Amino acid sequence: MAVQRGTNQAGMRAHNERLVLSLVRRNGALSKTEIARSTGLSTQTVSVIMRQLEADRLLRREAPRRGRVGQPLVPLSLDPDGAYFIGAKVGRRSLEVVLVDFVGAIRHRMMRPHAFPDPCEIVAAIRAEVGRCAATPGIDPERIAGLGIAVPFELWNWAEEIGAPAEAMGAWRHADIRGELAALLPYPVYLQNDATAACGAELAFGAHSGLLDYIHFFVGAFVGGGLVLNGSLFTGRTGNAAALGSMPVPDGRGGTAQLIDRASLVLLERRVVEAGLPVEALYDAGADWAPFEPQLEAWIAGAAQGIAHAVAAAVAIIDFEAAVIDGAMPEAVRDRLVARVAAELSGLDLSGIKPPALRAGSIGPSARALGGASLPLFDRYLLDQHALVPREAPAGPEPA
């Protein structure tokens, strides 16, 4: 999201309000003194901004911090009920819709499996679910800021891989689900690549707020990626930056393959089907994957090798602090995958480059839907993170 500072008073005020909201989101509750020190704005200017944001119910006062000389500091934090965002994930195997509050807590969630996504059915289902979100007890529908859709780009190219009829998936070539829903709903509607959206969810709501540069892997039915540079989501010229699924990696047999053919969950699904086991649990991250253990172990080995090589290739181009790995899988499985990637990475020749830290993602299976919800959040309330490199680190609490 690019935000212009503006040359008039209204433009500058809007810029500064986004700046304050972005700093509080990144650092947690902050006082006006801490924000003034971090931004270079005068204390008086910050006071005016924070009073307005409090009046708009976007910030709320916390308990004063005592024990210092002078008046106690009164920190302000994000008000969870200040705004709400709807996110929809259109997956190869399921549709997920979430209603998220201003701090990223899920207030309503729906998941519906499908054999393959049909654009007409997807539009109808999302429209119906948006109505249910607006009727969720305890939320003010007037404060819903928008709907964001996370969807794999060029879905028609994956018909064979997911066992869908080519003609049915071909309907996606001309589908404009964003435009259709925008014409039907009273909210702004946004659309983004699903893996990039998952990375946006980590940036907006995750537990890695101290990271400024990282590559993000999301392992779903197909593996994909996202890119954060200088604390800002980088989507690239076509919105498809960090298309990690297309990265060439060793195929395990002496040749090369795309990462999508080494680290995607459809590969595990095929192993499970070949073993004569039911696959439904694979698309329920709360399920027990222990019955698939032999197939799971073999899949983790291949996926980890592919991801490790992708990490090495990526860090040779940009000196990332970290590689964050998340996915539509149980937390224990994700942690096993991260550990195996670390082991594979340690065995590669990384002469001349510094390997990044490997971290498990903090969002999990709903990252793509939450990433959809983050699209109106970034557009309506936050500043481009490139503007947030502080002059002096805030003296407030450590980032969550």
Short mmCIF file of C-alpha atoms in Angstrom, two decimals:
data_model
loop_
_atom_site.label_atom_id
_atom_site.label_comp_id
_atom_site.label_asym_id
_atom_site.label_seq_id
_atom_site.Cartn_x
_atom_site.Cartn_y
_atom_site.Cartn_z
CA MET A 1 0.00 0.00 0.00
CA ALA A 2 1.48 3.32 -1.02
CA VAL A 3 0.32 6.33 0.98
CA GLN A 4 1.20 9.87 -0.03
CA ARG A 5 1.99 12.29 2.72
CA GLY A 6 -0.07 14.99 1.05
CA THR A 7 0.63 18.69 0.87
CA ASN A 8 -2.50 19.99 2.58
CA GLN A 9 -3.49 19.87 6.21
CA ALA A 10 -6.11 17.14 5.76
CA GLY A 11 -3.65 14.93 3.89
CA MET A 12 -0.98 15.39 6.53
CA ARG A 13 -3.44 14.66 9.33
CA ALA A 14 -4.57 11.43 7.62
CA HIS A 15 -0.93 10.44 7.12
CA ASN A 16 -0.11 11.05 10.78
CA GLU A 17 -3.16 9.14 11.99
CA ARG A 18 -2.07 6.11 9.95
CA LEU A 19 1.45 6.53 11.27
CA VAL A 20 0.23 6.41 14.88
CA LEU A 21 -2.05 3.42 14.26
CA SER A 22 0.77 1.56 12.52
CA LEU A 23 3.21 2.20 15.36
CA VAL A 24 0.73 1.06 18.00
CA ARG A 25 -0.04 -2.07 15.98
CA ARG A 26 3.66 -2.88 15.67
CA ASN A 27 4.76 -2.04 19.23
CA GLY A 28 1.68 -2.48 21.39
CA ALA A 29 0.26 0.18 23.70
CA LEU A 30 2.23 3.45 23.54
CA SER A 31 1.95 6.82 25.24
CA LYS A 32 1.99 10.13 23.38
CA THR A 33 5.53 10.76 24.65
CA GLU A 34 6.78 7.48 23.21
CA ILE A 35 5.08 8.11 19.87
CA ALA A 36 6.47 11.65 19.68
CA ARG A 37 9.98 10.35 20.37
CA SER A 38 9.62 7.60 17.75
CA THR A 39 8.15 9.76 14.96
CA GLY A 40 9.70 13.18 15.51
CA LEU A 41 6.23 14.74 15.75
CA SER A 42 5.63 17.27 18.49
CA THR A 43 3.93 16.08 21.67
CA GLN A 44 1.10 18.53 21.00
CA THR A 45 0.55 17.14 17.49
CA VAL A 46 0.55 13.59 18.82
CA SER A 47 -1.92 14.54 21.56
CA VAL A 48 -4.35 15.94 18.98
CA ILE A 49 -4.01 12.82 16.80
CA MET A 50 -4.49 10.40 19.68
CA ARG A 51 -7.52 12.28 21.00
CA GLN A 52 -9.11 12.06 17.57
CA LEU A 53 -8.34 8.35 17.20
CA GLU A 54 -9.74 7.76 20.67
CA ALA A 55 -12.89 9.71 19.75
CA ASP A 56 -13.16 7.56 16.60
CA ARG A 57 -12.93 4.46 18.85
CA LEU A 58 -9.82 3.21 17.07
CA LEU A 59 -7.63 3.65 20.18
CA ARG A 60 -8.51 3.12 23.83
CA ARG A 61 -6.81 4.16 27.05
CA GLU A 62 -4.98 1.62 29.18
CA ALA A 63 -4.08 1.84 32.87
CA PRO A 64 -1.55 4.62 33.62
CA ARG A 65 2.07 3.59 34.10
CA ARG A 66 3.26 4.86 37.45
CA GLY A 67 6.60 4.85 39.21
CA ARG A 68 8.29 7.60 37.21
CA VAL A 69 8.97 11.22 38.04
CA GLY A 70 6.15 13.52 36.92
CA GLN A 71 2.75 12.61 35.57
CA PRO A 72 2.11 8.91 34.92
CA LEU A 73 2.20 7.86 31.27
CA VAL A 74 -1.18 6.89 29.83
CA PRO A 75 -0.66 4.39 27.01
CA LEU A 76 -3.25 3.87 24.29
CA SER A 77 -3.80 0.59 22.50
CA LEU A 78 -5.86 -0.54 19.54
CA ASP A 79 -9.57 -0.89 20.30
CA PRO A 80 -10.60 -4.37 19.09
CA ASP A 81 -14.05 -3.06 18.19
CA GLY A 82 -12.72 -0.06 16.28
CA ALA A 83 -13.10 -1.77 12.91
CA TYR A 84 -13.84 -5.17 11.44
CA PHE A 85 -12.61 -6.87 8.30
CA ILE A 86 -13.93 -9.83 6.33
CA GLY A 87 -11.49 -12.20 4.68
CA ALA A 88 -12.27 -14.98 2.22
CA LYS A 89 -9.84 -17.69 1.16
CA VAL A 90 -10.71 -19.44 -2.08
CA GLY A 91 -8.70 -22.64 -1.98
CA ARG A 92 -8.31 -25.57 -4.29
CA ARG A 93 -10.01 -27.75 -1.68
CA SER A 94 -12.06 -25.38 0.49
CA LEU A 95 -13.59 -21.95 1.00
CA GLU A 96 -12.94 -20.15 4.28
CA VAL A 97 -14.51 -16.87 5.41
CA VAL A 98 -13.55 -15.03 8.60
CA LEU A 99 -14.66 -11.87 10.36
CA VAL A 100 -11.68 -10.27 12.10
CA ASP A 101 -11.60 -7.41 14.58
CA PHE A 102 -9.11 -4.53 14.71
CA VAL A 103 -6.46 -6.55 16.58
CA GLY A 104 -6.82 -9.67 14.43
CA ALA A 105 -9.05 -11.84 16.61
CA ILE A 106 -11.46 -14.01 14.64
CA ARG A 107 -15.06 -13.19 15.61
CA HIS A 108 -16.74 -15.48 13.08
CA ARG A 109 -15.43 -18.28 10.88
CA MET A 110 -16.85 -20.58 8.25
CA MET A 111 -15.07 -23.30 6.31
CA ARG A 112 -16.68 -25.35 3.56
CA PRO A 113 -14.83 -28.10 1.67
CA HIS A 114 -15.24 -28.61 -2.04
CA ALA A 115 -13.76 -30.95 -4.63
CA PHE A 116 -12.77 -27.91 -6.67
CA PRO A 117 -13.80 -24.23 -6.64
CA ASP A 118 -16.55 -23.04 -8.99
CA PRO A 119 -16.58 -19.24 -9.44
CA CYS A 120 -20.37 -18.87 -9.46
CA GLU A 121 -20.76 -20.98 -6.33
CA ILE A 122 -17.90 -19.12 -4.65
CA VAL A 123 -19.53 -15.70 -5.26
CA ALA A 124 -22.86 -16.91 -3.89
CA ALA A 125 -21.28 -18.52 -0.84
CA ILE A 126 -19.14 -15.47 0.02
CA ARG A 127 -22.11 -13.12 -0.37
CA ALA A 128 -24.21 -15.25 1.98
CA GLU A 129 -21.41 -15.50 4.52
CA VAL A 130 -20.81 -11.74 4.47
CA GLY A 131 -24.43 -11.36 5.58
CA ARG A 132 -23.80 -13.73 8.47
CA CYS A 133 -20.67 -11.78 9.42
CA ALA A 134 -22.65 -8.54 9.54
CA ALA A 135 -25.20 -10.23 11.82
CA THR A 136 -22.59 -11.60 14.23
CA PRO A 137 -23.64 -10.76 17.81
CA GLY A 138 -21.60 -8.03 19.46
CA ILE A 139 -20.26 -6.33 16.33
CA ASP A 140 -21.38 -3.09 14.71
CA PRO A 141 -21.91 -3.80 10.99
CA GLU A 142 -21.33 -0.10 10.25
CA ARG A 143 -17.71 -0.64 11.28
CA ILE A 144 -16.99 -3.36 8.72
CA ALA A 145 -14.28 -1.77 6.59
CA GLY A 146 -14.18 -4.16 3.66
CA LEU A 147 -13.84 -7.65 2.23
CA GLY A 148 -10.52 -9.07 1.07
CA ILE A 149 -10.32 -12.18 -1.10
CA ALA A 150 -7.25 -14.42 -1.16
CA VAL A 151 -7.22 -16.66 -4.21
CA PRO A 152 -4.57 -18.59 -6.15
CA PHE A 153 -3.76 -16.83 -9.40
CA GLU A 154 -4.43 -18.73 -12.66
CA LEU A 155 -6.51 -21.44 -11.02
CA TRP A 156 -7.25 -22.94 -14.42
CA ASN A 157 -3.66 -24.16 -14.68
CA TRP A 158 -4.10 -26.60 -11.78
CA ALA A 159 -7.08 -28.66 -12.93
CA GLU A 160 -5.09 -31.86 -13.47
CA GLU A 161 -3.18 -31.57 -10.18
CA ILE A 162 -6.36 -31.34 -8.10
CA GLY A 163 -8.37 -33.79 -10.21
CA ALA A 164 -10.90 -31.21 -11.43
CA PRO A 165 -12.60 -31.07 -14.85
CA ALA A 166 -10.59 -28.81 -17.13
CA GLU A 167 -13.73 -27.12 -18.48
CA ALA A 168 -14.97 -26.32 -14.97
CA MET A 169 -11.66 -24.79 -13.91
CA GLY A 170 -11.48 -22.96 -17.23
CA ALA A 171 -14.33 -20.77 -16.01
CA TRP A 172 -11.79 -18.98 -13.83
CA ARG A 173 -10.09 -17.53 -16.92
CA HIS A 174 -12.87 -14.98 -17.30
CA ALA A 175 -14.27 -14.87 -13.76
CA ASP A 176 -14.21 -11.52 -11.95
CA ILE A 177 -15.30 -12.47 -8.45
CA ARG A 178 -13.98 -9.22 -7.00
CA GLY A 179 -16.05 -7.15 -9.43
CA GLU A 180 -19.17 -9.26 -8.92
CA LEU A 181 -18.98 -9.04 -5.14
CA ALA A 182 -18.17 -5.32 -5.22
CA ALA A 183 -21.41 -4.79 -7.16
CA LEU A 184 -23.39 -6.78 -4.59
CA LEU A 185 -21.91 -5.59 -1.29
CA PRO A 186 -21.84 -2.23 0.52
CA TYR A 187 -18.11 -2.59 1.32
CA PRO A 188 -14.90 -2.11 -0.68
CA VAL A 189 -13.69 -5.45 -2.07
CA TYR A 190 -10.01 -6.33 -2.51
CA LEU A 191 -8.26 -9.32 -4.10
CA GLN A 192 -4.75 -10.74 -3.70
CA ASN A 193 -2.79 -13.88 -4.46
CA ASP A 194 -3.43 -16.34 -1.62
CA ALA A 195 0.19 -16.98 -0.63
CA THR A 196 0.97 -13.25 -0.68
CA ALA A 197 -2.12 -12.69 1.46
CA ALA A 198 -0.89 -15.28 3.98
CA CYS A 199 2.34 -13.31 4.24
CA GLY A 200 0.27 -10.16 4.80
CA ALA A 201 -1.52 -11.87 7.67
CA GLU A 202 1.81 -12.64 9.32
CA LEU A 203 2.85 -9.02 8.87
CA ALA A 204 -0.39 -7.53 10.18
CA PHE A 205 -1.37 -9.96 12.93
CA GLY A 206 1.59 -12.27 13.55
CA ALA A 207 4.18 -12.56 16.28
CA HIS A 208 7.18 -11.51 14.19
CA SER A 209 6.75 -7.72 14.36
CA GLY A 210 10.48 -7.24 15.03
CA LEU A 211 11.42 -8.60 11.60
CA LEU A 212 11.93 -6.13 8.77
CA ASP A 213 13.03 -8.45 5.94
CA TYR A 214 11.84 -12.02 5.53
CA ILE A 215 10.66 -14.57 3.02
CA HIS A 216 7.42 -16.34 3.88
CA PHE A 217 6.46 -19.86 2.81
CA PHE A 218 2.88 -21.05 3.07
CA VAL A 219 2.34 -24.77 2.50
CA GLY A 220 -1.21 -25.40 1.39
CA ALA A 221 -2.62 -27.68 -1.28
CA PHE A 222 0.14 -26.00 -3.27
CA VAL A 223 3.10 -24.23 -1.71
CA GLY A 224 3.51 -20.50 -2.30
CA GLY A 225 5.30 -17.54 -0.83
CA GLY A 226 5.34 -13.91 0.13
CA LEU A 227 7.98 -11.25 0.63
CA VAL A 228 8.46 -8.56 3.30
CA LEU A 229 11.07 -5.88 2.68
CA ASN A 230 11.86 -3.17 5.22
CA GLY A 231 8.74 -4.06 7.15
CA SER A 232 6.42 -3.78 4.15
CA LEU A 233 4.66 -6.41 2.07
CA PHE A 234 6.22 -6.41 -1.39
CA THR A 235 3.85 -7.68 -4.07
CA GLY A 236 5.87 -6.88 -7.18
CA ARG A 237 4.95 -5.66 -10.65
CA THR A 238 2.11 -8.17 -11.18
CA GLY A 239 1.17 -8.84 -7.57
CA ASN A 240 2.90 -12.21 -7.69
CA ALA A 241 6.28 -11.48 -6.08
CA ALA A 242 7.93 -14.39 -4.25
CA ALA A 243 6.20 -17.01 -6.40
CA LEU A 244 8.24 -19.58 -4.55
CA GLY A 245 6.22 -22.52 -5.84
CA SER A 246 7.82 -21.96 -9.23
CA MET A 247 11.39 -21.95 -7.92
CA PRO A 248 13.59 -24.78 -9.33
CA VAL A 249 14.88 -27.15 -6.63
CA PRO A 250 16.38 -30.66 -6.60
CA ASP A 251 13.80 -33.32 -7.36
CA GLY A 252 15.45 -35.95 -5.13
CA ARG A 253 16.45 -38.08 -8.12
CA GLY A 254 19.37 -36.09 -9.48
CA GLY A 255 17.31 -33.66 -11.53
CA THR A 256 15.31 -30.53 -10.82
CA ALA A 257 11.65 -29.76 -10.28
CA GLN A 258 9.60 -26.79 -9.19
CA LEU A 259 9.10 -26.41 -5.44
CA ILE A 260 5.37 -26.86 -6.01
CA ASP A 261 6.17 -30.46 -6.99
CA ARG A 262 8.18 -31.08 -3.82
CA ALA A 263 6.45 -29.28 -0.96
CA SER A 264 2.71 -29.14 -1.70
CA LEU A 265 0.09 -30.95 0.34
CA VAL A 266 -1.44 -32.48 -2.79
CA LEU A 267 1.66 -34.69 -2.89
CA LEU A 268 0.90 -35.94 0.59
CA GLU A 269 -2.72 -36.41 -0.44
CA ARG A 270 -1.62 -38.68 -3.31
CA ARG A 271 0.47 -40.81 -0.94
CA VAL A 272 -2.48 -41.14 1.43
CA VAL A 273 -4.85 -42.11 -1.40
CA GLU A 274 -2.37 -44.69 -2.70
CA ALA A 275 -2.24 -46.18 0.80
CA GLY A 276 -6.03 -46.55 0.77
CA LEU A 277 -6.56 -44.08 3.62
CA PRO A 278 -9.28 -41.38 3.84
CA VAL A 279 -7.94 -37.93 2.98
CA GLU A 280 -10.54 -35.71 4.67
CA ALA A 281 -8.34 -35.13 7.74
CA LEU A 282 -5.63 -33.62 5.54
CA TYR A 283 -7.83 -30.56 5.04
CA ASP A 284 -8.74 -30.30 8.70
CA ALA A 285 -5.75 -28.86 10.54
CA GLY A 286 -7.36 -29.75 13.84
CA ALA A 287 -7.43 -33.43 12.96
CA ASP A 288 -4.96 -36.08 14.03
CA TRP A 289 -2.52 -36.82 11.21
CA ALA A 290 -0.94 -39.77 13.06
CA PRO A 291 -2.68 -42.36 10.82
CA PHE A 292 -0.66 -40.96 7.89
CA GLU A 293 2.70 -41.21 9.65
CA PRO A 294 4.62 -43.27 7.05
CA GLN A 295 3.32 -41.07 4.23
CA LEU A 296 3.81 -37.92 6.30
CA GLU A 297 7.44 -38.70 7.13
CA ALA A 298 8.29 -39.27 3.46
CA TRP A 299 6.51 -36.06 2.46
CA ILE A 300 8.28 -33.98 5.12
CA ALA A 301 11.66 -35.27 3.94
CA GLY A 302 11.04 -34.20 0.34
CA ALA A 303 9.33 -30.93 1.23
CA ALA A 304 12.10 -29.91 3.62
CA GLN A 305 14.80 -30.56 1.05
CA GLY A 306 12.98 -28.42 -1.50
CA ILE A 307 12.25 -25.57 0.90
CA ALA A 308 15.84 -25.54 2.18
CA HIS A 309 17.16 -25.07 -1.35
CA ALA A 310 14.56 -22.36 -1.99
CA VAL A 311 15.65 -20.54 1.18
CA ALA A 312 19.31 -20.71 0.11
CA ALA A 313 18.52 -19.38 -3.36
CA ALA A 314 16.37 -16.55 -1.98
CA VAL A 315 18.89 -15.40 0.61
CA ALA A 316 21.61 -15.30 -2.05
CA ILE A 317 19.59 -12.54 -3.72
CA ILE A 318 18.33 -10.61 -0.68
CA ASP A 319 19.98 -10.78 2.73
CA PHE A 320 16.87 -11.79 4.68
CA GLU A 321 16.78 -11.86 8.45
CA ALA A 322 14.51 -14.88 8.49
CA ALA A 323 12.52 -17.42 6.54
CA VAL A 324 9.08 -17.94 8.05
CA ILE A 325 7.36 -21.25 7.33
CA ASP A 326 3.64 -21.74 7.88
CA GLY A 327 0.97 -23.96 6.45
CA ALA A 328 -2.44 -25.58 6.50
CA MET A 329 -1.36 -28.32 8.87
CA PRO A 330 -1.34 -29.15 12.57
CA GLU A 331 1.16 -27.14 14.60
CA ALA A 332 3.17 -30.25 15.47
CA VAL A 333 3.54 -31.14 11.78
CA ARG A 334 4.60 -27.59 10.93
CA ASP A 335 7.23 -27.67 13.67
CA ARG A 336 8.59 -30.96 12.35
CA LEU A 337 8.82 -29.44 8.88
CA VAL A 338 10.66 -26.36 10.16
CA ALA A 339 13.13 -28.53 12.09
CA ARG A 340 13.79 -30.68 9.03
CA VAL A 341 14.31 -27.61 6.84
CA ALA A 342 16.86 -26.35 9.37
CA ALA A 343 18.68 -29.69 9.21
CA GLU A 344 18.68 -29.67 5.39
CA LEU A 345 19.85 -26.05 5.27
CA SER A 346 22.76 -26.79 7.60
CA GLY A 347 24.00 -29.39 5.13
CA LEU A 348 24.12 -27.05 2.13
CA ASP A 349 27.19 -25.17 0.98
CA LEU A 350 26.31 -21.58 1.98
CA SER A 351 29.76 -20.10 1.47
CA GLY A 352 29.51 -16.37 0.92
CA ILE A 353 26.00 -15.96 2.33
CA LYS A 354 24.62 -15.81 5.85
CA PRO A 355 21.74 -18.24 6.37
CA PRO A 356 18.59 -16.61 7.72
CA ALA A 357 16.93 -17.61 10.96
CA LEU A 358 14.17 -20.16 10.43
CA ARG A 359 10.91 -19.42 12.22
CA ALA A 360 7.56 -21.15 12.35
CA GLY A 361 4.67 -19.00 11.24
CA SER A 362 2.39 -17.72 13.98
CA ILE A 363 -0.95 -17.69 12.13
CA GLY A 364 -1.47 -21.24 10.91
CA PRO A 365 -4.14 -22.73 8.64
CA SER A 366 -6.31 -19.58 8.55
CA ALA A 367 -3.43 -17.37 7.34
CA ARG A 368 -4.84 -16.96 3.84
CA ALA A 369 -8.30 -15.96 5.04
CA LEU A 370 -6.77 -13.62 7.62
CA GLY A 371 -4.55 -12.29 4.86
CA GLY A 372 -7.66 -11.46 2.89
CA ALA A 373 -8.98 -9.60 5.92
CA SER A 374 -5.69 -7.69 6.19
CA LEU A 375 -6.18 -6.13 2.73
CA PRO A 376 -8.80 -3.54 3.82
CA LEU A 377 -6.85 -3.04 7.05
CA PHE A 378 -3.70 -2.04 5.17
CA ASP A 379 -5.63 0.10 2.73
CA ARG A 380 -7.85 1.94 5.21
CA TYR A 381 -5.83 2.27 8.41
CA LEU A 382 -2.11 1.59 8.06
CA LEU A 383 0.85 3.38 6.57
CA ASP A 384 3.37 1.90 4.19
CA GLN A 385 5.79 0.28 6.62
CA HIS A 386 8.76 1.84 4.80
CA ALA A 387 7.88 5.00 6.74
CA LEU A 388 8.10 3.22 10.06
CA VAL A 389 11.83 2.85 10.59
CA PRO A 390 11.94 4.79 13.88
CA ARG A 391 14.39 7.56 14.62
CA GLU A 392 14.65 6.10 18.08
CA ALA A 393 13.19 2.84 19.33
CA PRO A 394 10.02 3.40 21.40
CA ALA A 395 10.48 3.05 25.13
CA GLY A 396 7.21 1.17 25.43
CA PRO A 397 6.64 -2.55 25.88
CA GLU A 398 8.45 -5.07 23.77
CA PRO A 399 6.60 -6.15 20.58
CA ALA A 400 4.24 -9.05 21.15
#
